[in-house]
Amino acid sequence: MTRRLRIGIVAGETSGDLLGADLIIAIRRRYPDAIFEGIGGPRMVAAGCTAIYPAEKLAVMGFVEVLRHLRELLSIRAHLHHHFIKSPPDIFIGIDAPDFNLALERRLKQAGIPAMHYVSPSVWAWRRGRLKKIGRSVDRMLTLFPFEAELYHQHHIPVTFVGHPLADQIPLEVDHNAARQQLGLPTDKKIIALLPGSRRSEMGFLGADFIRAARWLLQQRGDLHFVVPLVNATLRQMFEEYLRQEEGELPITLLDGHSHEAMAAADAVLLASGTATLEALLLKRPMVVAYRLAPLTYWLAKRLLRVPWYSLPNNLAGRKLVEEITQDEVTGENLGRALLELLDRPAGEEQRKIYNELHRQLRRDASERAADALLAQINIDIKGVVAP
């Protein structure tokens, strides 16, 4: 007698919703009747997940915000624990959201329910003491990057490197002229994309200096046009205010969203450190990365950091591939000079060659590999679930 495969799943944030939806689709290709329930966003629900709670319940960032919502978060986690203990799934998988998921995974694992975690916390960068907690919490970790898997191997924690879904989605060759035409950008100019971050704090620390960098660059050469994708109305308003504070006009195009297209269209990219640096790498765009925090926060981060670089491209390459400009060094002239070097010298071509190698390394059909690892973990044949 066969029965339906049951999977508990919890994802927070938009990125987790995307990963969860792709994983559900990959598993349902093999087991169309599989049941998924837990916490998910609109994409996971559309893929077939029953959301006991919506994903936005976990989308809480910052120490103060977490404290403000702590009682609700603990209540949600306790309810999910009770639900899965009462009606055990074949396996539970937490996607990102480590502060929420790892504690739930540990309790479910202790109760005999296999537990996996998809997307490693940044233990490679800081707080490596969490590795012991992770080892007690999960039966297997699924990582997006190879250097993460190496660290788990060293600590004897079962791990599978599945690759990064963005590497699967972005083609190895990108039509940059088509991106320019799509955005209505000039074809006779060098295009510089400016991405000063997706949060108010990032915009506050970097926005004005990114504009000063554009002004400095324009003084060096006149064949430039700038494009700035902004993720929401609040950040657009902040950036426009910084523009008004600068004298004179800039040849600049502001976009609502479309960061992917803006980077694809660019000859070089200036951006805040974060996930966007991975997208720029996969689009093979020469880049300069800026990073600025409140002084005390930066002082603490420097003492906790266990790697010599903070940008993903440099950590993936294992060497300084892209220029990183931090704290007081973030000035319009310093940013502009680093960008000018990418435009005038062959450093940009060297970056593009290595980007291509890294893209191929990360292009592993991540969702299918994650589904393989999950199904292998529970040994479904023993559990009586038969493939269609």
Coordinates of C-alpha atoms in Angstrom, one line a residue:
M1 CA 0.0 0.0 0.0
T2 CA 1.4 3.4 -0.9
R3 CA 0.8 6.7 0.8
R4 CA 1.5 10.3 0.0
L5 CA 4.9 11.9 0.8
R6 CA 4.5 14.6 3.6
I7 CA 7.1 17.4 4.0
G8 CA 7.2 20.1 6.6
I9 CA 8.7 23.3 5.2
V10 CA 9.4 26.8 6.6
A11 CA 10.7 29.7 4.6
G12 CA 10.9 33.4 5.3
E13 CA 11.7 36.4 3.1
T14 CA 11.2 36.6 -0.6
S15 CA 14.4 34.7 -1.4
G16 CA 13.3 31.8 0.8
D17 CA 9.9 31.8 -0.9
L18 CA 11.6 31.5 -4.3
L19 CA 13.9 28.6 -3.1
G20 CA 11.0 26.8 -1.5
A21 CA 8.7 27.1 -4.5
D22 CA 11.4 25.7 -6.8
L23 CA 12.1 22.8 -4.4
I24 CA 8.4 22.0 -4.2
I25 CA 8.1 22.0 -8.0
A26 CA 11.2 19.7 -8.3
I27 CA 9.8 17.2 -5.8
R28 CA 6.4 17.2 -7.3
R29 CA 7.8 16.3 -10.7
R30 CA 8.5 13.0 -9.1
Y31 CA 5.8 12.8 -6.5
P32 CA 2.8 14.8 -7.8
D33 CA 0.7 14.0 -4.7
A34 CA 3.3 15.1 -2.2
I35 CA 2.0 17.2 0.7
F36 CA 3.8 20.3 1.8
E37 CA 2.8 22.4 4.8
G38 CA 4.4 25.0 7.2
I39 CA 5.3 28.6 6.4
G40 CA 5.6 29.9 2.9
G41 CA 5.0 32.9 0.7
P42 CA 2.8 33.4 -2.4
R43 CA 5.2 31.4 -4.7
M44 CA 5.3 28.4 -2.4
V45 CA 1.5 28.5 -2.0
A46 CA 1.1 28.6 -5.7
A47 CA 3.4 25.6 -6.0
G48 CA 1.2 23.6 -3.6
C49 CA 2.3 24.4 -0.1
T50 CA -0.4 24.7 2.6
A51 CA 0.7 27.8 4.6
I52 CA -0.2 27.5 8.3
Y53 CA 1.4 31.0 8.6
P54 CA 2.4 33.4 5.8
A55 CA 6.1 34.0 5.2
E56 CA 5.9 37.6 6.1
K57 CA 5.5 36.6 9.7
L58 CA 9.2 35.7 9.7
A59 CA 10.4 38.7 7.7
V60 CA 11.6 40.6 10.7
M61 CA 15.0 42.3 10.5
G62 CA 17.1 44.1 13.1
F63 CA 17.6 43.5 16.8
V64 CA 14.9 45.9 18.0
E65 CA 12.3 44.6 15.5
V66 CA 13.0 41.0 16.5
L67 CA 12.5 41.9 20.2
R68 CA 9.2 43.6 19.4
H69 CA 7.9 40.5 17.7
L70 CA 9.6 37.9 19.8
R71 CA 6.5 36.7 21.7
E72 CA 4.6 36.2 18.4
L73 CA 7.6 34.4 16.8
L74 CA 8.0 32.1 19.8
S75 CA 4.3 31.3 19.7
I76 CA 4.4 30.5 16.0
R77 CA 7.4 28.2 16.5
A78 CA 5.8 26.4 19.5
H79 CA 2.6 25.9 17.4
L80 CA 4.5 24.5 14.5
H81 CA 6.4 22.1 16.8
H82 CA 3.2 20.9 18.3
H83 CA 1.6 20.5 14.9
F84 CA 4.5 18.4 13.4
I85 CA 4.9 16.3 16.6
K86 CA 1.2 15.5 16.5
S87 CA 1.3 14.8 12.8
P88 CA 4.9 13.9 11.9
P89 CA 6.0 14.6 8.3
D90 CA 8.5 12.3 6.5
I91 CA 11.0 15.1 6.8
F92 CA 11.2 18.8 7.8
I93 CA 13.3 21.4 5.8
G94 CA 13.9 24.9 7.0
I95 CA 14.9 27.4 4.3
D96 CA 17.2 30.2 5.5
A97 CA 15.7 32.1 8.6
P98 CA 18.3 30.3 10.8
D99 CA 17.4 32.0 14.1
F100 CA 13.8 30.6 13.7
N101 CA 14.4 27.3 11.9
L102 CA 17.5 25.8 13.6
A103 CA 15.7 25.7 17.0
L104 CA 12.6 24.1 15.4
E105 CA 14.8 21.7 13.5
R106 CA 16.6 20.6 16.6
R107 CA 13.4 19.8 18.5
L108 CA 12.0 17.9 15.6
K109 CA 15.2 16.0 15.1
Q110 CA 15.2 15.0 18.8
A111 CA 11.7 13.7 18.3
G112 CA 12.9 11.4 15.5
I113 CA 11.8 13.5 12.5
P114 CA 14.6 14.0 9.9
A115 CA 15.6 17.6 9.6
M116 CA 17.4 19.5 6.9
H117 CA 18.4 23.1 6.5
Y118 CA 18.7 24.9 3.1
V119 CA 21.0 27.9 2.9
S120 CA 23.8 28.0 5.4
P121 CA 24.1 30.8 7.9
S122 CA 27.2 32.9 7.5
V123 CA 29.4 30.7 9.7
W124 CA 32.2 30.9 7.2
A125 CA 32.4 34.7 8.0
W126 CA 31.7 34.9 11.7
R127 CA 30.2 33.1 14.8
R128 CA 31.7 29.7 13.9
G129 CA 30.6 28.6 17.4
R130 CA 27.2 28.1 15.8
L131 CA 28.5 25.0 13.9
K132 CA 28.0 22.9 17.0
K133 CA 24.4 24.0 17.3
I134 CA 23.9 23.3 13.6
G135 CA 25.3 19.8 14.0
R136 CA 22.8 19.1 16.8
S137 CA 19.9 20.5 14.8
V138 CA 20.1 19.0 11.3
D139 CA 20.7 15.7 9.6
R140 CA 22.1 17.5 6.6
M141 CA 22.9 21.1 5.5
L142 CA 22.3 22.2 1.9
T143 CA 24.7 25.0 0.8
L144 CA 24.6 27.4 -2.1
F145 CA 28.4 27.9 -2.2
P146 CA 31.3 25.4 -2.3
F147 CA 33.4 27.1 0.3
E148 CA 30.5 26.6 2.8
A149 CA 30.4 22.9 2.1
E150 CA 34.1 22.6 2.8
L151 CA 33.7 24.1 6.2
Y152 CA 30.9 21.7 7.2
H153 CA 33.0 18.8 6.0
Q154 CA 35.8 19.9 8.3
H155 CA 33.4 19.8 11.2
H156 CA 31.9 16.4 10.2
I157 CA 28.4 17.8 9.6
P158 CA 26.6 16.1 6.7
V159 CA 26.4 18.6 3.8
T160 CA 25.5 18.8 0.1
F161 CA 26.6 21.7 -2.1
V162 CA 23.6 22.2 -4.4
G163 CA 24.7 25.3 -6.3
H164 CA 22.8 28.6 -6.5
P165 CA 19.4 29.0 -8.3
L166 CA 20.4 32.4 -9.7
A167 CA 23.3 30.7 -11.5
D168 CA 20.7 28.4 -13.1
Q169 CA 18.4 31.2 -14.0
I170 CA 20.9 33.6 -15.5
P171 CA 22.3 32.4 -18.9
L172 CA 26.0 32.1 -19.3
E173 CA 25.9 34.7 -22.1
V174 CA 23.8 37.9 -21.5
D175 CA 22.7 40.2 -24.3
H176 CA 23.8 43.6 -22.9
N177 CA 22.6 45.5 -26.0
A178 CA 19.1 44.1 -25.6
A179 CA 19.1 45.1 -21.9
R180 CA 20.0 48.7 -23.0
Q181 CA 17.3 48.8 -25.6
Q182 CA 14.7 47.4 -23.1
L183 CA 15.5 50.2 -20.6
G184 CA 15.8 52.9 -23.3
L185 CA 19.4 53.7 -22.4
P186 CA 21.8 55.4 -24.9
T187 CA 23.8 53.0 -27.1
D188 CA 26.7 55.5 -27.7
K189 CA 27.7 55.9 -24.1
K190 CA 29.4 53.9 -21.4
I191 CA 26.7 52.9 -18.9
I192 CA 27.5 52.9 -15.2
A193 CA 24.9 51.2 -12.9
L194 CA 24.7 52.5 -9.3
L195 CA 23.0 50.3 -6.7
P196 CA 23.4 51.9 -3.3
G197 CA 21.4 49.2 -1.5
S198 CA 17.9 47.9 -0.9
R199 CA 17.5 49.2 2.7
R200 CA 17.2 52.8 4.1
S201 CA 20.3 52.4 6.2
E202 CA 22.4 51.4 3.1
M203 CA 21.0 54.3 1.1
G204 CA 21.7 56.7 4.0
F205 CA 25.3 55.5 4.2
L206 CA 26.1 55.3 0.5
G207 CA 23.6 57.2 -1.7
A208 CA 25.2 60.7 -1.6
D209 CA 28.7 59.3 -2.2
F210 CA 27.5 57.2 -5.1
I211 CA 26.2 60.5 -6.7
R212 CA 29.5 62.2 -6.0
A213 CA 31.3 59.3 -7.7
A214 CA 29.2 59.8 -10.8
R215 CA 30.0 63.6 -10.7
W216 CA 33.7 62.9 -10.4
L217 CA 33.6 60.3 -13.2
L218 CA 31.8 62.7 -15.5
Q219 CA 34.5 65.3 -15.0
Q220 CA 37.1 62.7 -16.2
R221 CA 35.2 61.6 -19.3
G222 CA 32.0 62.9 -20.9
D223 CA 30.9 59.6 -22.6
L224 CA 29.0 58.3 -19.6
H225 CA 25.4 57.7 -18.6
F226 CA 24.3 56.5 -15.2
V227 CA 21.4 54.2 -14.4
V228 CA 20.0 53.7 -10.9
P229 CA 17.4 50.9 -10.1
L230 CA 15.6 51.6 -6.8
V231 CA 13.6 48.9 -5.1
N232 CA 10.8 51.1 -3.7
A233 CA 9.3 54.6 -3.5
T234 CA 11.0 55.4 -0.2
L235 CA 14.5 54.7 -1.5
R236 CA 13.7 56.6 -4.7
Q237 CA 12.7 59.6 -2.7
M238 CA 15.9 59.5 -0.7
F239 CA 18.0 59.2 -3.8
E240 CA 16.2 62.1 -5.5
E241 CA 16.8 64.3 -2.5
Y242 CA 20.5 63.5 -2.6
L243 CA 20.4 64.4 -6.3
R244 CA 18.8 67.8 -5.6
Q245 CA 21.6 68.6 -3.1
E246 CA 24.2 68.3 -5.8
E247 CA 24.8 71.2 -8.2
G248 CA 24.2 70.7 -11.9
E249 CA 22.6 68.0 -13.9
L250 CA 23.8 64.4 -14.3
P251 CA 23.0 62.2 -17.3
I252 CA 21.1 59.7 -15.2
T253 CA 18.1 57.4 -15.5
L254 CA 16.2 56.3 -12.4
L255 CA 14.3 53.0 -12.5
D256 CA 11.6 51.5 -10.3
G257 CA 13.1 48.1 -9.8
H258 CA 14.7 46.4 -12.8
S259 CA 18.1 45.9 -11.1
H260 CA 18.8 42.8 -13.1
E261 CA 18.3 44.7 -16.4
A262 CA 20.3 47.7 -15.2
M263 CA 23.3 45.6 -14.3
A264 CA 23.0 43.6 -17.5
A265 CA 23.1 46.9 -19.5
A266 CA 26.1 48.4 -17.7
D267 CA 29.8 48.5 -18.6
A268 CA 30.6 48.7 -14.9
V269 CA 28.6 48.5 -11.6
L270 CA 29.0 50.3 -8.3
L271 CA 27.0 48.6 -5.6
A272 CA 26.6 48.0 -1.9
S273 CA 27.8 44.7 -0.6
G274 CA 25.2 42.0 -0.6
T275 CA 23.3 39.5 -2.7
A276 CA 23.4 42.0 -5.7
T277 CA 27.1 41.4 -6.0
L278 CA 26.4 37.7 -6.8
E279 CA 23.9 38.8 -9.5
A280 CA 26.5 41.2 -11.0
L281 CA 29.1 38.4 -11.0
L282 CA 26.7 36.1 -12.9
L283 CA 25.9 38.8 -15.4
K284 CA 29.7 39.1 -15.9
R285 CA 29.8 42.8 -15.0
P286 CA 32.9 44.5 -13.7
M287 CA 32.1 45.9 -10.3
V288 CA 33.3 48.0 -7.3
V289 CA 31.8 47.1 -4.0
A290 CA 31.2 49.6 -1.2
Y291 CA 30.5 48.9 2.4
R292 CA 29.8 51.3 5.3
L293 CA 28.2 50.8 8.7
A294 CA 27.8 52.8 11.8
P295 CA 31.2 53.2 13.4
L296 CA 30.5 51.0 16.5
T297 CA 28.8 48.3 14.4
Y298 CA 31.8 48.3 12.0
W299 CA 34.3 48.1 14.9
L300 CA 32.5 45.0 16.2
A301 CA 32.1 43.4 12.8
K302 CA 35.8 43.8 12.1
R303 CA 36.6 41.8 15.2
L304 CA 34.1 39.1 14.5
L305 CA 35.0 38.6 10.8
R306 CA 36.9 35.4 10.1
V307 CA 37.6 36.1 6.4
P308 CA 39.8 38.8 4.7
W309 CA 37.0 40.0 2.4
Y310 CA 33.3 40.8 2.9
S311 CA 32.0 40.6 -0.7
L312 CA 30.8 37.3 -2.2
P313 CA 32.8 37.5 -5.4
N314 CA 36.1 37.7 -3.5
N315 CA 35.1 34.9 -1.2
L316 CA 34.0 32.7 -4.1
A317 CA 37.3 33.4 -6.0
G318 CA 39.4 32.9 -2.8
R319 CA 41.3 36.1 -3.6
K320 CA 40.7 39.8 -4.2
L321 CA 38.9 39.9 -7.4
V322 CA 36.8 43.0 -7.0
E323 CA 37.7 46.3 -5.3
E324 CA 36.2 46.7 -1.8
I325 CA 36.0 50.2 -0.4
T326 CA 34.9 50.6 3.2
Q327 CA 34.0 53.2 5.8
D328 CA 36.0 56.4 5.6
E329 CA 37.5 55.4 2.3
V330 CA 34.0 55.6 0.7
T331 CA 34.3 59.0 -1.0
G332 CA 33.2 60.1 -4.4
E333 CA 36.7 60.3 -5.8
N334 CA 37.8 56.9 -4.4
L335 CA 34.7 55.2 -5.8
G336 CA 35.1 57.0 -9.1
R337 CA 38.8 56.2 -9.5
A338 CA 38.1 52.5 -8.9
L339 CA 35.3 52.5 -11.6
L340 CA 37.5 54.5 -14.0
E341 CA 40.2 51.8 -13.8
L342 CA 37.6 49.2 -14.8
L343 CA 36.6 51.3 -17.8
D344 CA 40.2 52.2 -18.9
R345 CA 42.2 49.1 -18.2
P346 CA 41.9 45.3 -18.8
A347 CA 41.0 44.6 -15.2
G348 CA 37.4 44.4 -16.2
E349 CA 38.2 41.7 -18.8
E350 CA 40.0 39.6 -16.2
Q351 CA 37.0 39.9 -13.9
R352 CA 34.7 38.7 -16.6
K353 CA 36.8 35.6 -17.3
I354 CA 36.8 34.5 -13.7
Y355 CA 33.1 35.3 -13.3
N356 CA 32.4 32.9 -16.1
E357 CA 34.3 30.1 -14.3
L358 CA 32.5 30.8 -11.1
H359 CA 29.1 30.9 -12.8
R360 CA 29.8 27.4 -14.2
Q361 CA 30.8 26.2 -10.8
L362 CA 27.6 27.4 -9.2
R363 CA 25.4 26.2 -12.1
R364 CA 24.3 22.8 -10.6
D365 CA 20.5 22.7 -11.2
A366 CA 20.2 23.6 -7.5
S367 CA 16.5 22.8 -7.0
E368 CA 16.9 19.3 -8.5
R369 CA 20.0 18.6 -6.4
A370 CA 18.2 19.8 -3.3
A371 CA 15.3 17.5 -4.1
D372 CA 17.7 14.6 -4.6
A373 CA 19.3 15.2 -1.3
L374 CA 16.0 15.5 0.6
L375 CA 14.5 12.3 -0.9
A376 CA 17.8 10.4 -0.3
Q377 CA 17.8 11.6 3.3
I378 CA 14.5 9.9 4.2
N379 CA 15.1 6.7 2.1
I380 CA 11.6 6.9 0.8
D381 CA 11.5 3.3 -0.5
I382 CA 11.6 2.1 3.1
K383 CA 8.9 4.4 4.1
G384 CA 6.6 2.9 1.5
V385 CA 6.2 5.9 -0.8
V386 CA 6.3 4.8 -4.4
A387 CA 7.3 6.9 -7.3
P388 CA 4.6 7.4 -10.0

